[in-house]
mmCIF file of N, CA and C in Angstrom:
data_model
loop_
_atom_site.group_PDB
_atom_site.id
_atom_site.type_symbol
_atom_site.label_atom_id
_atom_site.label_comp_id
_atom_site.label_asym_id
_atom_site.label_seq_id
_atom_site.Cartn_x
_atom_site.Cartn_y
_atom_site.Cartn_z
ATOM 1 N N UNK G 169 -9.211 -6.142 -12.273
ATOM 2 C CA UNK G 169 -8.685 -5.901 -10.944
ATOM 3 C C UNK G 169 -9.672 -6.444 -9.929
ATOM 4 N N UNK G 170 -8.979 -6.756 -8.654
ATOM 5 C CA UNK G 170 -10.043 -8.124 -8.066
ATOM 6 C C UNK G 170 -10.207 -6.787 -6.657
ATOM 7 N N UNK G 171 -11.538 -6.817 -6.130
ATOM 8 C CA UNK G 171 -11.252 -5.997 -4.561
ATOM 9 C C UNK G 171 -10.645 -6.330 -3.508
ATOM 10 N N UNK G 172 -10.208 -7.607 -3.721
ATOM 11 C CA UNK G 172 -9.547 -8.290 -2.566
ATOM 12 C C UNK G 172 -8.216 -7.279 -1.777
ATOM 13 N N UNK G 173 -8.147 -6.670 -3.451
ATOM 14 C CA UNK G 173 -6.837 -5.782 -3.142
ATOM 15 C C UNK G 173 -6.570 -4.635 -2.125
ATOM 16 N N UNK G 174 -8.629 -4.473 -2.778
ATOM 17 C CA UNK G 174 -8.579 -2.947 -1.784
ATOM 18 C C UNK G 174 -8.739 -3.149 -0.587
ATOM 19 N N UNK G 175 -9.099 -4.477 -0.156
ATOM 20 C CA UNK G 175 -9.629 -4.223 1.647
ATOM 21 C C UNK G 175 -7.915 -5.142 2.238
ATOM 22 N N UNK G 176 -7.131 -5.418 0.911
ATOM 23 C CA UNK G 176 -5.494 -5.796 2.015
ATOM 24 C C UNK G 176 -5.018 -4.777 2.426
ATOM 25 N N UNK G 177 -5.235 -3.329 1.334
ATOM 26 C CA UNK G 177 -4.435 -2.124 1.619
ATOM 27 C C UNK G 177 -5.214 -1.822 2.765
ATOM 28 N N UNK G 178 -6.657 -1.526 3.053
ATOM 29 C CA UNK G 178 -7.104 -1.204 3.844
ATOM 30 C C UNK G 178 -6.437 -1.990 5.160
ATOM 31 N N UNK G 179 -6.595 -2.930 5.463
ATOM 32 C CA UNK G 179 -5.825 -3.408 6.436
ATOM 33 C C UNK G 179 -4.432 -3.373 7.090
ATOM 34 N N UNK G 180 -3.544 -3.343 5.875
ATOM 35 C CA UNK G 180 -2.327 -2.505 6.336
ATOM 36 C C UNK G 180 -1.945 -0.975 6.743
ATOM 37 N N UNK G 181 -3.090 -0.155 6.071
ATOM 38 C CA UNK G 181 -3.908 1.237 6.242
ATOM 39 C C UNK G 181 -4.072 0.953 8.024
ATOM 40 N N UNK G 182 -5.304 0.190 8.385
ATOM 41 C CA UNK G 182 -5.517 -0.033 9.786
ATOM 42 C C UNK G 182 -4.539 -0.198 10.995
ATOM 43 N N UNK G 183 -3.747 -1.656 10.540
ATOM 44 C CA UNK G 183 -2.692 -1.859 11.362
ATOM 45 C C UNK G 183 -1.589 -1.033 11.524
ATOM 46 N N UNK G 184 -1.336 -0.049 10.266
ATOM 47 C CA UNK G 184 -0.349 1.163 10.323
ATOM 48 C C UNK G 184 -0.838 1.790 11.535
ATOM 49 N N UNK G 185 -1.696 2.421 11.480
ATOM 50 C CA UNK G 185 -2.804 3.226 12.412
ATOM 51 C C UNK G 185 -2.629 2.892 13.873
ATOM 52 N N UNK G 186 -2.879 1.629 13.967
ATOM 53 C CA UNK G 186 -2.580 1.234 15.048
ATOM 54 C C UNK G 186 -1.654 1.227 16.001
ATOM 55 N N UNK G 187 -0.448 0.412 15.360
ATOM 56 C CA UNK G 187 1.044 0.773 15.379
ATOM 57 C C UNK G 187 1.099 2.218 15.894
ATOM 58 N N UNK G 188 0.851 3.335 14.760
ATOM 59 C CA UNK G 188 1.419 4.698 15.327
ATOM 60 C C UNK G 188 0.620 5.154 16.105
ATOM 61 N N UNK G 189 -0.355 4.915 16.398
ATOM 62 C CA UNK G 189 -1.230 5.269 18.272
ATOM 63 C C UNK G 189 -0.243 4.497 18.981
ATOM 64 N N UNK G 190 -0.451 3.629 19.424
ATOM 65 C CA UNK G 190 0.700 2.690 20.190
ATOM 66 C C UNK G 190 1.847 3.434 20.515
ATOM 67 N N UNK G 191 2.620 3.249 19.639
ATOM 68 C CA UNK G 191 4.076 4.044 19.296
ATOM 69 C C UNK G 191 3.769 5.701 19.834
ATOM 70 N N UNK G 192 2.958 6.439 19.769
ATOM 71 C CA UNK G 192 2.814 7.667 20.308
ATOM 72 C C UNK G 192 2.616 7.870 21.948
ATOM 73 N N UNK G 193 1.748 6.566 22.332
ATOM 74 C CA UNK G 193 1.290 6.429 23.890
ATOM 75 C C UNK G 193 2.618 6.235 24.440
ATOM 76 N N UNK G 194 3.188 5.509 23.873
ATOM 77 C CA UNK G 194 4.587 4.840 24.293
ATOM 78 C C UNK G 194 6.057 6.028 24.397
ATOM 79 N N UNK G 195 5.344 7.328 24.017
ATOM 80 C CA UNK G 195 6.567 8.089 23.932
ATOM 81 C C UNK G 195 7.488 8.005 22.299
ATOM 82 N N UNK G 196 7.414 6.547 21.863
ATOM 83 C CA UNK G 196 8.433 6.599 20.839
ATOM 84 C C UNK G 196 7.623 7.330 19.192
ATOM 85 N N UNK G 197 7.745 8.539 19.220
ATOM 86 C CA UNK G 197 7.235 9.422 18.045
ATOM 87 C C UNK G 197 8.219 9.464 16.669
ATOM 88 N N UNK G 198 9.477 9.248 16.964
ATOM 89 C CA UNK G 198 10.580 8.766 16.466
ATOM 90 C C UNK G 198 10.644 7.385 14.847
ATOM 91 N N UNK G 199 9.404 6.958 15.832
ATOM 92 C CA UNK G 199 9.403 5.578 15.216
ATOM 93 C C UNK G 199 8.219 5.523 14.312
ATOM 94 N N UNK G 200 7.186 6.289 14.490
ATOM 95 C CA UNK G 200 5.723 6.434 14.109
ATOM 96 C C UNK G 200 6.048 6.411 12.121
ATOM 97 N N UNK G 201 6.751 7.427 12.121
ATOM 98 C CA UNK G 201 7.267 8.043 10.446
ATOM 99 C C UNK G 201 7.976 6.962 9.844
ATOM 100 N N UNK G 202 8.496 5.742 10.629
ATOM 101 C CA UNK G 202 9.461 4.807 9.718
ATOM 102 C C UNK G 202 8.531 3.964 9.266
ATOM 103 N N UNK G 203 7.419 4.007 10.690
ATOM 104 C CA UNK G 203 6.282 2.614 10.542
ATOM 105 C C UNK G 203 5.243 3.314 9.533
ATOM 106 N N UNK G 204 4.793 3.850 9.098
ATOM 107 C CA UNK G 204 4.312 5.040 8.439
ATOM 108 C C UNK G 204 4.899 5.032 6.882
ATOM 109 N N UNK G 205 5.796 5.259 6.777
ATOM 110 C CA UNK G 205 6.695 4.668 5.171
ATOM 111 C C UNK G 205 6.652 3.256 4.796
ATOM 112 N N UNK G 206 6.794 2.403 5.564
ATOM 113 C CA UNK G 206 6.979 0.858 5.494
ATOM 114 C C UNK G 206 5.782 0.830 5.191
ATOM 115 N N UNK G 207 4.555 1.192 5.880
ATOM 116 C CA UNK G 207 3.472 0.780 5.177
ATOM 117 C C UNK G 207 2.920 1.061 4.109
ATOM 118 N N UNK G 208 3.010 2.265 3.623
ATOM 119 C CA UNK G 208 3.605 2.789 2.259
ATOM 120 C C UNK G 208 3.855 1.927 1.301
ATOM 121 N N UNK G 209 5.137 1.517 1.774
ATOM 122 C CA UNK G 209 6.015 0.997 0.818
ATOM 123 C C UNK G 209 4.853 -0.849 0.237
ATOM 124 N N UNK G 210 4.996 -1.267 1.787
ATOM 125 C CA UNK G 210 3.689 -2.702 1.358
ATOM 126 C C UNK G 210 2.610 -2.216 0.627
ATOM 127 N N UNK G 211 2.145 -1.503 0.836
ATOM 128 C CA UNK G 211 0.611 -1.545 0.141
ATOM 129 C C UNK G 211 1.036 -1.213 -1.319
ATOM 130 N N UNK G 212 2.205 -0.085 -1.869
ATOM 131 C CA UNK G 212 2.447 -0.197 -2.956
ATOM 132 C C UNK G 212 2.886 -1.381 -4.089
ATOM 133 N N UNK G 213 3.659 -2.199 -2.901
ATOM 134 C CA UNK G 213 4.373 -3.514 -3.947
ATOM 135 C C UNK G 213 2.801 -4.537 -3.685
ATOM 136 N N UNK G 214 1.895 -4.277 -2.904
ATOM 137 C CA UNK G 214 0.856 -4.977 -2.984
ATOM 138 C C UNK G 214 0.048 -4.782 -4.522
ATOM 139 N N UNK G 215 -0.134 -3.099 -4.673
ATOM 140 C CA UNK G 215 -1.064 -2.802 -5.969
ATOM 141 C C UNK G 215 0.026 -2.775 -7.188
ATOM 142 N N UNK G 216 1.368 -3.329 -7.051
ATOM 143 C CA UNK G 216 2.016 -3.097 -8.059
ATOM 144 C C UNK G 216 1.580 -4.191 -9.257
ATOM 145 N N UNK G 217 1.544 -5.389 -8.974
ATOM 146 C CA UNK G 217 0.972 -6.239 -10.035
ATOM 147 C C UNK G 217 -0.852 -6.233 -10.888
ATOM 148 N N UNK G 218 -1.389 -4.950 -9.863
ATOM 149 C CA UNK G 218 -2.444 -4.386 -10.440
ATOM 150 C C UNK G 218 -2.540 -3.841 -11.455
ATOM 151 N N UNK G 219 -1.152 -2.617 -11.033
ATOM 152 C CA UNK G 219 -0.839 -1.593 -12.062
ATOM 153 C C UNK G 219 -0.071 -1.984 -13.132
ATOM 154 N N UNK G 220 1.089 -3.321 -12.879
ATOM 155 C CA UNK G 220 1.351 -3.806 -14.222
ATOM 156 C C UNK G 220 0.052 -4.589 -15.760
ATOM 157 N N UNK G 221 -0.815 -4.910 -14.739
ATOM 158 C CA UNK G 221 -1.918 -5.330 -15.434
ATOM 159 C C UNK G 221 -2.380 -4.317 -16.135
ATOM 160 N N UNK G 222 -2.750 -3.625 -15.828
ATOM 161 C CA UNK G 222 -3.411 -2.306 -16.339
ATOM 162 C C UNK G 222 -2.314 -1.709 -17.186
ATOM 163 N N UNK G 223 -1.237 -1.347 -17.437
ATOM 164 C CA UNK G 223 0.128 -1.767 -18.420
ATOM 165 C C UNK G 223 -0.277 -2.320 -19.393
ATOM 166 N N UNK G 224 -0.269 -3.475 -19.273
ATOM 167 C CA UNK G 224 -0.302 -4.482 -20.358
ATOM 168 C C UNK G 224 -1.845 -4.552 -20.822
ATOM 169 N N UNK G 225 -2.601 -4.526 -20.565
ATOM 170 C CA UNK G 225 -4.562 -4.244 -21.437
ATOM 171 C C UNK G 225 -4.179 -3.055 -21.946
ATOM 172 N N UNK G 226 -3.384 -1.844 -21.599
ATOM 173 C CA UNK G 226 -3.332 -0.411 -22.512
ATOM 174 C C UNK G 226 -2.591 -0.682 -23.529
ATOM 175 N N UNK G 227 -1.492 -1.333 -23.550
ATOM 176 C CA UNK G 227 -0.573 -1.695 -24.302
ATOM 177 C C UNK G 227 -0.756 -2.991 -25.785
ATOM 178 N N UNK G 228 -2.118 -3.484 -25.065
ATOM 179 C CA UNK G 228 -2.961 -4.316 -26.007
ATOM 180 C C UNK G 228 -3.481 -3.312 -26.633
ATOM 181 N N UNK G 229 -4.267 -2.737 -26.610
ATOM 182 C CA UNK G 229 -5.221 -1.603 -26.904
ATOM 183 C C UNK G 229 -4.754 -0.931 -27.717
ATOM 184 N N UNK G 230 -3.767 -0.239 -27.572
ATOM 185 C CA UNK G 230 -3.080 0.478 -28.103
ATOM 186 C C UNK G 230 -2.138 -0.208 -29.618
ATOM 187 N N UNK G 231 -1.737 -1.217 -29.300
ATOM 188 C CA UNK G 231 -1.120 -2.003 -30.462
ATOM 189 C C UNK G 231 0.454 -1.661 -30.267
ATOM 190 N N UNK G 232 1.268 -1.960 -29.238
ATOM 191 C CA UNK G 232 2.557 -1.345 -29.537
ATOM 192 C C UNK G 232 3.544 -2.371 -29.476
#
């Protein structure tokens, strides 16, 4: 697994952050929880080909 990974999540982590300050100054609180899931959702399909890796070395390992 490479760290590159961890400082993209971190960054979408950040810019989430950002976004929902913004979005709160702005009155729209409404919107904070959608932008808030979406980022969620990226950073997961980001570490998903991590976690398939890590899949497949157990699955070596293991012999199945």
């Amino acid at each position: 697994m490479d760290i590159t990974i961890i400082f993209k999540i971190v960054v979408v982590a950040i810019v989430v952050a950002i976004v929902n300050q913004l979005l709160q100054k702005a009155g729209k609180e409404e919107y904070t929880l959608i932008i808030t899931i979406a980022g969620l959702i990226i950073a997961l399909m980001m570490f998903l080909p991590a976690i398939m890796e890590l899949k497949d070395e157990l699955f070596a390992v293991m012999e199945f």
